[in-house]
Amino acid sequence: MKRWTLTMTLLSGLLALASCRRDTPPAGPEAAVGEPIRIGALFAETGPASFLGAPAARTARMLTEQINAEGGLLGRPVELVLRDTGGSPERAVSFARQLIEEERVVAIIGPSTSGETMQIKDICQAAHMPLISCAAAEVIVNPVASYVFKTPQKDSQAAAWIFKTMNEMNISRIGVVSGNTGFGNAGKAQLEALAPEFGIEIAASEIYDSRATDLTDILTKVRGQNVQAVVNWSIVPAQAIVARNMRQLGMDVPLFQSHGYGNIKYVEQGGEAAEGTLFPGGRLLIVDTLPDDHPQKAPLAAYKKAYEERFNEEVSTFGGHAYDAFMIVAEAIRKAGSTERSAVRDAIESLQGFVGTGGIFNFSPEDHNGLDMDAFEMLTVRNGRFEKYSKP
Amino acid sequence: MSQALQYAFSGVTMGAIYAVVAIGFNLVYSTTGILNFAQGEFVMLGGMIAVTYSRFMPLPVAIAAAVATTAAVAALIEAGFIRRLKRHTLLHMIIVTIGLSIVIREAALLIWDEKVRSLPFFTGTESSSVRVFGAAISPQTLWVLGTVFAIVAVLHVFFRFSLKGKAMRACSANPQAAMLCGINTSNMRTLTFAVSGALGALAGCVISPMTMSQYDMGTSLAIKGFAAAMLGGLGNPMAGVAGGLIVGLAEAFSVSVLPAAYKDAVAFALLLCALFVKPHGLFPERGSIAREA
C-alpha cells in the first residue's frame, strides 16, 4: 500500500512537472493541441439535489465544448472532469480529494448545495485548490477562505430583498418554513437575524423534511398564527408543494420564496397555485424583458439560447451559477496566462466587472462573491412565467 | 375546531398514502412469506409509466396500461429472480428485494431522468379543495382514500370467494399442504407479485398529482409503508390501512404541539411503543403468527 502511494505520488509529480514544462514554451503550432487543461466539477446530477446539479452539469459540458470549438484556453483544449455527488456531502468530500490528488485539476466548480460545499471548503483551502462554489449560503465566503469563491447571490441579500418588499407591502407579521438542508438552515438564520432590522416579526418558524410530499400540517400551524405572509426557504420540490398546499388550505396571504425558486419547473409543478409567488432572482430568468442596453442582456440571451436549443429545457438559475463559475475560471486562466493554481486564484480575486448570469461580479480580497444588492430583482409569477415584480 | 380538523385531514392524506404501500407489503407477505422491499419501487414505476403513457393516450387508459405494465414487471421479477432461489429464509428474501429495489431505481434513472414529473389532478386543479366544517381537503385525497377502500374491498372479495384467492390463502397457511392439493405454489407466488405490482402502480398513479413522481421516491414510501404494515399487523391488508392512517394522524397531530422536525421521530416512537405492547401489531392475522417463529 505504502509503495503504491509512493509510486502514485512520484508519477503524479512527474506528470505535474511534464505539464509545467509544456506551459513555458511560446505558443507554437504544437501547443495548440497540447496537454488539456483539466477543470474539475462536482455536481449532484442525480438524487434529491438534481434540480440544481443536473442543469449545472449540462451547462459545464456545453461550455467545455463551446470553448474547445473556439480553440480552447491558452491554445490548449479544456477537459472537464465531472463527478456526480448525488447531493451527498460524503461523496463530495471523496470526489474533491480525488480531483485534487489524482486528477490534479486546475480548479473545481460546484457543488450546488451549501451542505456539500461546507464539507469541502477546508479541504480545498488546505490543498490550495481554487473552489468556485455554485451554492448560495453566505457561510461559504464569510469568513473568507483565500481559495474559496462562490457565484450565487448571498442569502443575506435575498432575505433583505424579501423584507424590503414586505415593508413596501406593509407586511409585518410573517411565518417562515424551511427545508432541513444546509441551504434551508442558513436561510432561516439570515431571515431571523435580519427581521428586526426591517421591523418584521416572525410569528411561526417551522422546519420540514426536505423529501416531504405534503406540508398541510405545517401550514395549518402557520395559518393559526394569523400571519400576513409566508416565506419558504428550500431548494427541493417542496417549493411547489408549499404553494399548492397554501391554496388548498385557502390561505390567500402572499408567498415569498428564496432565490432557490429560479427554475421554471417549480412553477409548472405548482400550476395555478404558483401564481403570484414572489422571490428575489437573477436577471437570467427575465432576459427576454431586459432592455437591450443592459450589460447582462447579450451574454444571458446567448447562454439561454444555446442551452435551450441544446437540451430542450428551459434555462434555470442553477445552470446559470455553473455558467458563471466556469466562465470565471476560464477568464482567470486567460488573465493569469498559466494554469498554476495560485496564479488562477489571484486572477479570480482581481476580476472586475465580469458580466455573468448572477450579476456583475467585482471580486476583492474581502469579497469572494463579488455581487451587490443590485444583482437581484424581485420577481413574480404571472401566467406561468417569471416576470419583474412591480408594486400594484 | 377547524384547526384540529385540518390536522386530521392532513394526517388522513399522508396516512392513505402509507396505507396503499402497506397493503402491498401485507399482500405479498401473507401469501409468500416474503417482505418485498421493492414495493415502493412498484409505486414509483406506476406513476412514472403513467406519466409517460399519458402523453399518447387519455388519462384513464394510461393509468390502466401503467398498472398492467407494472404488474408484468413484478411478475417477471418474481419469475426471473425469486423463483430461482431454492433456499429462502426471510432474511435472504429481504436482502434480495432490497437489491432489486436498487436495480429498479437505477434503471428508472436511466430510462427517465432525475426530473420530477406528475400526472394532472383527476378532479379540479392544484389549488382546488373541498371544504368540510372550515377545513380543506384536496379532491385528490378523496381519490386516494376511495382507491384504498376499493382495493381493500376487492381484495376481501377475492380472497374470500374466488378460487384463486382461496388458493393464495392456502399457500400462505401451509405451502406443503397446498401443493399436495394440486395448487401450483410457484405460479401463485408469481400471481401474488403481479397483483401487488398492480396495486402499487395504481397507488403510484393516484398519489402522483399530489406527491409527484421521481425515480427515487420509492425508498421513503417503503419505509413508512413498512412501518404502517408492522403497526397494523403484518399479513393483514385491512390492518395495513389502519396502521397507515394511525401513522399519518400521529405525524400530523405531533406537528400541532412539537416542531415539525420531530414528525418522523414521533411516528417511529409510536411504532416502537406499539410493538413493545403488541409485538405482532395491533390487528395480527392469526395465520401468519405461527410462521414468524
XYZ file of C-alpha atoms in Angstrom:
685
model
C 0.000 0.000 0.000
C 2.723 2.368 1.030
C 4.745 1.625 -2.063
C 1.673 2.162 -4.213
C 1.101 5.605 -2.684
C 4.749 6.454 -3.215
C 4.612 5.377 -6.855
C 1.460 7.370 -7.388
C 2.969 10.450 -5.770
C 6.083 10.142 -7.896
C 4.052 9.548 -11.025
C 1.757 12.459 -10.417
C 4.755 14.589 -9.564
C 6.317 13.661 -12.880
C 3.066 14.419 -14.663
C 2.886 17.790 -12.978
C 6.455 18.506 -13.997
C 5.705 17.476 -17.542
C 2.645 19.703 -17.710
C 4.537 22.613 -16.192
C 7.243 22.331 -18.769
C 4.704 22.373 -21.535
C 3.374 25.671 -20.206
C 6.601 27.566 -20.690
C 7.413 27.373 -24.419
C 5.889 30.158 -26.522
C 2.694 29.115 -28.247
C 3.658 27.333 -31.447
C 1.504 25.166 -33.675
C 2.300 22.235 -31.402
C 0.963 23.979 -28.285
C -2.471 24.432 -29.838
C -3.244 20.785 -29.211
C -1.113 20.335 -26.086
C -1.893 18.849 -22.730
C -5.549 19.513 -21.894
C -6.390 21.959 -19.114
C -8.372 19.954 -16.609
C -11.221 21.700 -14.807
C -12.914 19.745 -12.038
C -16.656 19.865 -11.427
C -18.763 18.412 -8.607
C -22.486 18.461 -9.268
C -25.404 16.442 -7.971
C -26.653 15.172 -11.312
C -28.842 12.629 -9.553
C -30.507 12.435 -6.170
C -32.550 14.975 -4.269
C -30.424 17.965 -5.326
C -30.531 17.089 -9.015
C -32.809 20.090 -9.565
C -29.678 22.147 -9.045
C -26.938 19.831 -10.164
C -28.313 18.496 -13.442
C -28.671 21.860 -15.237
C -25.294 22.855 -13.802
C -23.592 19.732 -15.140
C -25.236 20.177 -18.542
C -24.064 23.767 -18.631
C -20.493 22.825 -17.743
C -20.390 20.188 -20.510
C -21.853 22.595 -23.044
C -19.371 25.360 -22.170
C -16.438 22.947 -22.383
C -17.487 22.040 -25.914
C -18.019 25.683 -26.813
C -14.598 26.740 -25.547
C -12.896 23.854 -27.304
C -14.670 24.695 -30.539
C -13.299 28.207 -30.239
C -9.725 26.959 -29.841
C -9.558 26.220 -26.128
C -7.761 28.201 -23.428
C -4.165 29.404 -23.863
C -4.184 27.367 -27.063
C -4.845 24.158 -25.132
C -8.037 22.110 -25.092
C -10.151 22.059 -21.944
C -11.121 18.795 -20.309
C -13.994 18.705 -17.848
C -13.583 16.188 -15.025
C -17.161 15.921 -13.814
C -18.222 13.827 -10.820
C -21.808 13.170 -9.745
C -22.061 13.676 -5.984
C -25.709 12.653 -5.784
C -26.108 15.532 -3.342
C -24.260 13.624 -0.614
C -21.603 15.545 1.364
C -19.633 12.331 1.935
C -19.329 11.710 -1.786
C -18.492 15.359 -2.376
C -15.589 15.008 0.058
C -14.166 11.867 -1.526
C -14.579 13.216 -5.065
C -12.963 16.510 -4.053
C -9.959 14.565 -2.729
C -9.889 12.588 -5.964
C -9.949 15.745 -8.097
C -7.176 17.292 -6.005
C -4.868 14.318 -5.565
C -5.441 12.104 -8.588
C -6.954 14.201 -11.347
C -4.892 17.266 -10.431
C -7.362 19.753 -11.859
C -6.699 23.499 -12.078
C -9.835 24.467 -10.199
C -13.086 22.919 -9.007
C -16.512 24.320 -9.845
C -19.576 23.353 -7.783
C -21.063 21.778 -5.731
C -24.578 23.174 -5.951
C -25.583 22.616 -2.345
C -24.319 24.546 0.635
C -24.050 21.400 2.757
C -21.615 19.786 0.307
C -19.625 22.982 -0.193
C -19.094 23.496 3.522
C -17.741 19.962 3.802
C -15.069 20.556 1.165
C -14.298 24.212 1.890
C -11.427 23.417 4.270
C -10.096 20.586 2.106
C -9.779 22.864 -0.909
C -8.292 25.662 1.158
C -5.672 23.332 2.652
C -4.772 21.906 -0.765
C -4.634 25.396 -2.328
C -7.270 24.353 -4.838
C -9.451 27.183 -6.179
C -13.080 26.257 -5.457
C -15.860 28.215 -7.142
C -18.981 27.025 -5.405
C -22.420 27.203 -7.017
C -24.195 27.113 -3.653
C -25.953 30.005 -2.017
C -25.231 30.042 1.715
C -23.274 33.042 2.920
C -21.047 30.988 5.259
C -19.168 29.737 2.172
C -17.449 33.098 1.708
C -17.957 34.592 5.157
C -15.428 34.247 6.728
C -13.326 34.411 3.577
C -11.063 31.485 2.751
C -8.493 32.648 0.242
C -9.123 29.826 -2.281
C -12.920 29.613 -1.964
C -15.307 31.677 -4.099
C -18.984 31.416 -4.931
C -21.210 32.591 -7.769
C -24.812 32.652 -6.478
C -26.018 35.794 -4.761
C -25.727 35.795 -0.976
C -28.698 34.636 1.069
C -28.488 37.736 3.264
C -29.122 39.819 0.129
C -32.057 37.606 -0.788
C -33.506 37.960 2.720
C -33.002 41.738 2.598
C -34.852 41.926 -0.749
C -37.750 39.920 0.659
C -38.022 42.132 3.741
C -37.690 45.292 1.687
C -40.611 44.195 -0.474
C -42.613 43.311 2.647
C -42.041 46.802 4.014
C -43.439 48.228 0.793
C -46.475 45.961 1.106
C -46.971 46.866 4.801
C -46.428 43.315 5.965
C -45.063 42.970 9.486
C -46.102 39.539 10.810
C -44.847 36.529 8.879
C -44.401 32.778 9.073
C -41.198 31.062 7.938
C -40.986 27.467 6.721
C -37.688 25.958 5.616
C -36.273 22.631 4.454
C -33.855 20.727 6.680
C -30.882 21.231 4.354
C -27.785 23.401 4.667
C -29.453 25.957 2.418
C -32.696 25.942 4.395
C -30.956 26.307 7.749
C -28.668 29.091 6.528
C -31.615 30.984 5.042
C -33.699 30.621 8.182
C -30.785 32.010 10.226
C -30.447 35.004 7.880
C -34.183 35.717 7.991
C -34.193 35.595 11.776
C -31.114 37.807 12.003
C -32.392 40.471 9.604
C -36.083 40.588 10.570
C -35.741 43.073 13.496
C -33.812 45.479 11.289
C -36.823 45.716 8.953
C -39.366 45.732 11.783
C -40.757 42.331 10.900
C -41.951 39.759 13.400
C -41.534 36.050 12.669
C -44.612 34.602 14.376
C -44.033 30.988 13.368
C -40.968 29.175 12.149
C -41.053 25.539 11.089
C -38.538 23.130 9.556
C -39.701 20.261 7.359
C -38.050 17.196 5.898
C -36.587 18.008 2.501
C -38.322 14.941 0.999
C -41.733 15.872 2.382
C -44.617 15.387 -0.029
C -47.374 17.116 1.899
C -46.987 20.191 4.085
C -50.585 20.967 5.039
C -49.878 20.130 8.689
C -47.080 22.697 8.982
C -49.028 25.308 7.049
C -52.057 24.719 9.254
C -49.883 25.589 12.217
C -48.530 28.700 10.487
C -52.030 29.772 9.496
C -53.082 29.523 13.139
C -50.665 32.379 13.907
C -52.570 34.822 11.646
C -49.535 35.723 9.556
C -49.633 38.295 6.752
C -47.171 36.425 4.542
C -45.301 33.130 4.368
C -41.637 32.778 3.442
C -40.463 29.372 2.242
C -36.724 28.730 2.098
C -35.753 25.476 0.420
C -34.261 24.115 -2.758
C -36.337 20.986 -3.094
C -39.583 20.239 -4.939
C -41.288 21.219 -1.677
C -41.229 24.735 -3.108
C -44.057 23.701 -5.411
C -45.840 21.779 -2.679
C -45.907 24.762 -0.291
C -47.672 26.832 -2.936
C -50.225 24.099 -3.662
C -50.977 23.322 -0.035
C -51.397 27.003 0.835
C -54.010 27.471 -1.871
C -55.729 24.199 -0.975
C -55.975 25.431 2.610
C -57.459 28.649 1.315
C -54.579 30.791 2.610
C -54.557 33.917 0.471
C -51.559 35.713 2.022
C -48.570 36.287 -0.289
C -45.997 33.519 -0.563
C -42.339 34.530 -0.753
C -39.707 32.041 -1.859
C -35.934 32.192 -1.683
C -33.663 32.714 -4.673
C -33.689 28.906 -4.922
C -37.033 29.213 -6.733
C -35.345 30.128 -10.017
C -36.351 27.072 -12.010
C -39.496 27.293 -14.119
C -40.223 23.653 -13.222
C -41.276 24.715 -9.741
C -43.823 26.997 -11.361
C -45.042 24.226 -13.650
C -45.453 21.874 -10.711
C -47.192 24.485 -8.647
C -49.595 25.086 -11.535
C -52.101 27.831 -10.884
C -51.175 27.744 -7.185
C -47.779 29.237 -8.063
C -49.358 32.412 -9.472
C -48.309 35.498 -7.566
C -45.371 33.854 -5.800
C -42.670 36.448 -5.061
C -38.943 35.780 -4.941
C -35.640 37.541 -5.473
C -33.882 36.229 -8.571
C -31.157 36.915 -11.088
C -31.896 38.508 -14.455
C -31.301 35.281 -16.369
C -34.944 34.370 -15.757
C -36.317 37.559 -17.280
C -33.748 38.074 -20.012
C -36.468 38.483 -22.663
C -37.810 41.575 -20.949
C -34.426 43.205 -20.217
C -33.727 46.442 -22.121
C -31.236 45.926 -24.946
C -28.672 48.275 -23.446
C -28.450 46.330 -20.178
C -24.894 44.929 -19.905
C -26.196 41.457 -18.969
C -28.596 41.217 -21.909
C -26.264 39.903 -24.629
C -24.362 37.197 -22.690
C -27.518 35.995 -20.943
C -29.505 35.768 -24.143
C -26.653 33.864 -25.802
C -26.402 31.365 -22.953
C -30.181 30.908 -22.769
C -30.433 30.292 -26.499
C -27.536 27.816 -26.596
C -28.765 25.901 -23.538
C -32.385 25.692 -24.579
C -31.579 24.618 -28.134
C -29.149 22.008 -26.950
C -31.068 20.441 -24.070
C -34.645 21.256 -24.965
C -35.476 22.523 -21.487
C -35.779 25.989 -20.040
C -32.727 27.609 -18.593
C -32.621 27.890 -14.787
C -30.761 29.977 -12.244
C -28.758 26.909 -11.215
C -27.319 26.247 -14.640
C -26.527 29.960 -14.616
C -24.459 29.626 -11.448
C -22.378 26.949 -13.152
C -22.062 29.171 -16.209
C -20.667 31.929 -14.014
C -18.291 29.580 -12.185
C -16.997 28.035 -15.402
C -16.557 31.348 -17.187
C -14.824 32.895 -14.163
C -12.294 30.049 -14.138
C -11.809 30.339 -17.905
C -11.397 34.104 -17.681
C -8.951 33.766 -14.778
C -6.826 31.210 -16.668
C -6.735 33.532 -19.662
C -5.825 36.502 -17.495
C -3.208 34.631 -15.495
C -1.768 33.161 -18.680
C -0.990 29.992 -16.774
C -2.683 27.048 -15.151
C -0.853 27.376 -11.879
C -3.460 27.286 -9.127
C -2.118 30.221 -7.140
C -1.959 32.384 -10.264
C -5.519 31.403 -11.185
C -6.674 32.200 -7.652
C -5.030 35.639 -7.779
C -6.625 36.290 -11.164
C -10.109 35.415 -9.841
C -9.671 37.644 -6.813
C -8.752 40.621 -9.006
C -11.550 40.035 -11.538
C -13.598 43.243 -12.004
C -16.758 43.959 -13.936
C -17.191 40.356 -15.045
C -20.685 40.018 -16.519
C -22.344 36.753 -15.536
C -25.858 35.363 -15.142
C -25.984 36.183 -11.419
C -24.985 39.822 -11.924
C -21.836 41.821 -12.476
C -19.002 40.334 -10.427
C -16.384 42.536 -8.732
C -14.177 40.311 -6.609
C -11.818 41.598 -3.935
C -9.752 40.027 -1.153
C -12.626 40.766 1.269
C -15.477 39.790 -1.055
C -15.293 36.362 -2.680
C -18.814 36.574 -4.017
C -18.415 39.861 -5.825
C -22.130 40.654 -6.164
C -24.085 43.506 -4.570
C -27.795 44.009 -3.845
C -28.299 45.128 -7.402
C -27.654 41.589 -8.661
C -31.213 40.664 -7.670
C -34.561 41.751 -8.971
C -37.815 40.986 -7.177
C -39.598 38.577 -9.493
C -43.093 37.183 -9.511
C -45.031 34.507 -11.357
C -47.699 35.625 -13.774
C -49.470 33.330 -16.242
C -46.938 30.606 -15.565
C -43.964 32.823 -16.424
C -41.404 34.736 -14.400
C -41.607 38.485 -14.613
C -40.302 41.505 -12.754
C -42.463 42.391 -9.773
C -43.855 45.897 -9.717
C -45.928 47.286 -6.890
C -49.608 47.190 -7.877
C -62.021 23.175 15.947
C -61.421 23.683 12.243
C -57.716 23.755 13.064
C -57.899 20.274 14.631
C -59.976 19.008 11.732
C -57.373 20.379 9.331
C -54.623 18.434 11.112
C -56.801 15.353 10.900
C -57.261 15.832 7.144
C -53.554 16.315 6.690
C -52.938 13.114 8.634
C -55.510 11.207 6.612
C -53.875 12.411 3.380
C -50.472 11.094 4.373
C -51.957 8.056 6.085
C -53.823 6.997 2.953
C -50.548 7.050 1.022
C -48.785 4.925 3.651
C -51.770 2.614 3.697
C -51.621 1.749 -0.006
C -47.977 0.772 0.326
C -48.730 -1.212 3.480
C -51.420 -3.183 1.627
C -48.820 -4.254 -0.930
C -46.425 -5.374 1.811
C -49.129 -7.363 3.542
C -50.426 -8.989 0.404
C -47.043 -10.403 -0.578
C -46.171 -11.344 2.978
C -49.411 -13.150 3.633
C -49.190 -15.365 0.541
C -45.458 -15.884 0.122
C -43.856 -15.046 3.458
C -41.607 -12.548 1.676
C -41.086 -8.972 2.832
C -40.885 -7.215 -0.504
C -38.916 -4.015 -0.048
C -39.258 -3.260 -3.746
C -42.922 -2.403 -3.087
C -42.079 1.313 -3.021
C -40.464 0.938 -6.436
C -43.708 -0.501 -7.870
C -45.423 2.683 -6.707
C -42.731 4.756 -8.406
C -42.941 2.712 -11.625
C -46.723 3.074 -11.756
C -46.514 6.854 -11.534
C -43.616 7.244 -13.953
C -45.036 4.871 -16.594
C -48.455 6.531 -16.386
C -46.886 9.969 -16.894
C -45.099 8.672 -19.996
C -48.187 6.904 -21.397
C -50.440 9.883 -20.693
C -48.674 11.751 -23.480
C -50.073 9.313 -26.042
C -53.448 8.321 -24.612
C -56.229 9.615 -22.349
C -55.520 9.539 -18.615
C -57.709 6.574 -17.568
C -56.273 4.402 -20.344
C -52.739 5.475 -19.459
C -53.288 4.522 -15.831
C -54.737 1.146 -16.762
C -51.831 0.497 -19.109
C -49.302 1.576 -16.458
C -50.898 -0.767 -13.934
C -50.735 -3.644 -16.419
C -47.108 -2.877 -17.306
C -46.010 -2.710 -13.686
C -47.866 -5.951 -12.908
C -45.931 -7.583 -15.759
C -42.641 -6.204 -14.446
C -43.433 -7.510 -10.958
C -44.338 -10.938 -12.326
C -41.131 -11.018 -14.370
C -39.103 -10.137 -11.304
C -40.653 -12.987 -9.381
C -40.234 -15.470 -12.236
C -36.739 -14.279 -13.042
C -35.165 -13.905 -9.620
C -37.210 -15.056 -6.675
C -38.489 -18.308 -8.161
C -34.926 -19.459 -8.846
C -33.878 -19.213 -5.224
C -34.075 -22.663 -3.747
C -33.425 -21.747 -0.159
C -35.138 -18.688 1.099
C -35.262 -17.557 4.640
C -36.939 -14.272 5.490
C -33.543 -12.603 5.761
C -32.365 -13.809 2.321
C -35.518 -12.502 0.739
C -35.202 -9.116 2.431
C -31.684 -8.703 1.053
C -32.799 -9.862 -2.401
C -35.734 -7.470 -2.546
C -33.639 -4.557 -1.289
C -31.150 -5.350 -4.051
C -33.968 -5.480 -6.598
C -35.303 -2.156 -5.392
C -31.901 -0.557 -6.020
C -31.725 -2.098 -9.503
C -35.222 -0.861 -10.382
C -34.405 2.603 -9.061
C -31.215 2.908 -11.086
C -32.956 1.533 -14.179
C -35.651 4.188 -13.741
C -32.948 6.832 -13.537
C -31.581 5.602 -16.873
C -34.956 5.211 -18.595
C -36.346 8.543 -17.439
C -34.055 11.023 -15.722
C -33.711 12.754 -12.400
C -36.588 15.142 -13.058
C -39.800 15.256 -11.063
C -42.978 14.500 -13.008
C -46.620 14.395 -12.131
C -49.984 13.400 -13.530
C -52.656 16.102 -13.732
C -55.156 16.272 -10.862
C -58.042 13.894 -11.585
C -60.624 16.451 -10.479
C -60.030 20.157 -10.067
C -56.597 21.757 -10.065
C -53.553 22.337 -7.871
C -55.345 24.853 -5.720
C -58.871 23.463 -5.513
C -60.116 21.923 -2.307
C -63.295 20.627 -0.729
C -64.452 22.454 2.442
C -65.699 20.460 5.397
C -66.548 22.465 8.535
C -63.997 25.133 7.649
C -61.164 22.685 6.954
C -59.943 21.974 3.455
C -59.166 18.672 1.804
C -57.839 18.218 -1.724
C -60.145 16.321 -4.080
C -57.164 14.143 -4.929
C -57.026 12.946 -1.312
C -60.596 11.764 -1.733
C -59.466 9.872 -4.830
C -56.653 8.247 -2.847
C -58.997 7.289 0.001
C -61.562 5.971 -2.454
C -58.890 3.895 -4.183
C -57.646 2.486 -0.883
C -61.099 1.375 0.149
C -61.866 -0.030 -3.299
C -58.608 -2.026 -3.165
C -59.440 -3.373 0.284
C -62.969 -4.318 -0.751
C -61.854 -6.048 -3.940
C -59.091 -7.932 -2.130
C -61.536 -9.046 0.531
C -63.954 -10.445 -2.023
C -61.107 -12.000 -4.000
C -59.593 -13.846 -1.018
C -62.896 -14.937 0.419
C -64.911 -16.010 -2.582
C -62.755 -16.705 -5.635
C -60.925 -19.993 -6.209
C -57.637 -18.253 -6.987
C -57.932 -16.180 -3.834
C -58.620 -19.240 -1.743
C -55.635 -20.959 -3.355
C -53.448 -17.998 -2.409
C -54.609 -18.196 1.156
C -53.921 -21.898 1.166
C -50.329 -21.251 0.044
C -49.994 -18.824 2.891
C -51.403 -21.127 5.541
C -49.420 -24.210 4.563
C -47.398 -24.379 1.329
C -46.791 -28.150 1.529
C -50.427 -28.992 2.049
C -51.404 -26.597 -0.709
C -49.001 -28.322 -3.078
C -50.452 -31.727 -2.141
C -53.882 -30.404 -3.037
C -52.666 -29.687 -6.544
C -52.042 -25.961 -6.225
C -49.041 -24.742 -8.186
C -47.440 -22.697 -5.416
C -44.806 -21.156 -7.687
C -47.444 -19.784 -10.028
C -49.428 -18.490 -7.068
C -46.335 -16.662 -5.928
C -45.919 -15.041 -9.355
C -49.584 -14.096 -9.369
C -49.226 -12.503 -5.941
C -46.304 -10.402 -7.111
C -48.247 -9.330 -10.193
C -51.212 -8.293 -8.036
C -49.030 -6.393 -5.580
C -47.247 -4.718 -8.507
C -50.623 -3.705 -9.922
C -51.783 -2.341 -6.559
C -48.542 -0.428 -6.097
C -48.803 1.030 -9.585
C -52.408 2.080 -9.044
C -51.341 3.774 -5.824
C -48.475 5.453 -7.653
C -50.930 6.877 -10.184
C -53.445 8.265 -7.698
C -50.811 9.865 -5.469
C -48.736 11.259 -8.370
C -50.720 14.527 -8.744
C -50.162 15.288 -5.039
C -46.725 13.972 -4.189
C -45.234 13.991 -7.707
C -43.245 11.072 -9.115
C -39.485 10.775 -9.158
C -37.149 7.828 -9.673
C -36.100 7.724 -6.015
C -39.467 8.227 -4.316
C -39.783 4.509 -3.503
C -37.411 4.255 -0.550
C -39.137 6.651 1.793
C -42.533 5.230 0.820
C -41.299 1.704 1.542
C -40.024 2.681 4.991
C -43.234 4.431 6.047
C -45.391 1.783 4.387
C -43.477 -0.941 6.191
C -43.933 0.895 9.491
C -47.660 1.094 8.790
C -47.798 -2.604 7.927
C -45.901 -3.541 11.102
C -48.115 -1.356 13.246
C -51.282 -2.819 11.807
C -50.024 -6.378 11.842
C -48.048 -7.981 9.024
C -50.030 -10.063 6.616
C -53.418 -8.449 7.117
C -54.320 -5.975 4.347
C -57.109 -4.270 6.330
C -54.757 -3.768 9.272
C -52.330 -2.049 6.931
C -54.955 0.604 6.253
C -55.485 1.157 9.962
C -51.731 1.251 10.530
C -51.211 3.759 7.737
C -53.914 6.086 8.992
C -52.620 5.881 12.575
C -49.060 6.731 11.466
C -50.320 9.604 9.306
C -52.557 11.040 12.021
C -49.843 10.714 14.660
C -47.459 12.650 12.425
C -49.975 15.388 11.709
C -51.037 15.912 15.313
C -47.449 15.812 16.546
C -46.847 18.892 14.384
C -49.533 20.783 16.305
C -47.603 20.528 19.574
C -43.982 19.829 18.608
C -41.713 21.427 15.984
C -42.330 19.781 12.621
C -38.768 18.475 12.572
C -39.769 15.754 15.083
C -42.571 14.407 12.910
C -40.748 11.268 11.778
C -39.377 10.627 15.253
C -42.897 10.693 16.674
C -44.154 8.242 14.050
C -41.403 5.756 14.757
C -41.541 6.199 18.528
C -45.210 5.342 18.310
C -44.395 2.269 16.250
C -41.797 1.099 18.799
C -44.181 1.587 21.714
C -46.923 -0.295 19.920
C -44.596 -3.170 19.116
C -43.437 -3.430 22.735
C -47.012 -3.882 23.860
C -48.237 -5.943 20.913
C -45.264 -7.489 19.091
C -47.423 -8.779 16.224
C -49.072 -5.447 15.535
C -52.416 -4.082 16.574
C -54.510 -6.402 14.415
C -52.395 -9.525 13.832
C -53.534 -12.095 11.328
C -53.954 -15.410 13.008
C -52.401 -17.453 10.242
C -49.139 -15.638 9.956
C -48.053 -15.590 13.592
C -47.125 -19.238 13.628
C -44.752 -18.773 10.724
C -42.878 -15.924 12.300
C -41.373 -18.273 14.890
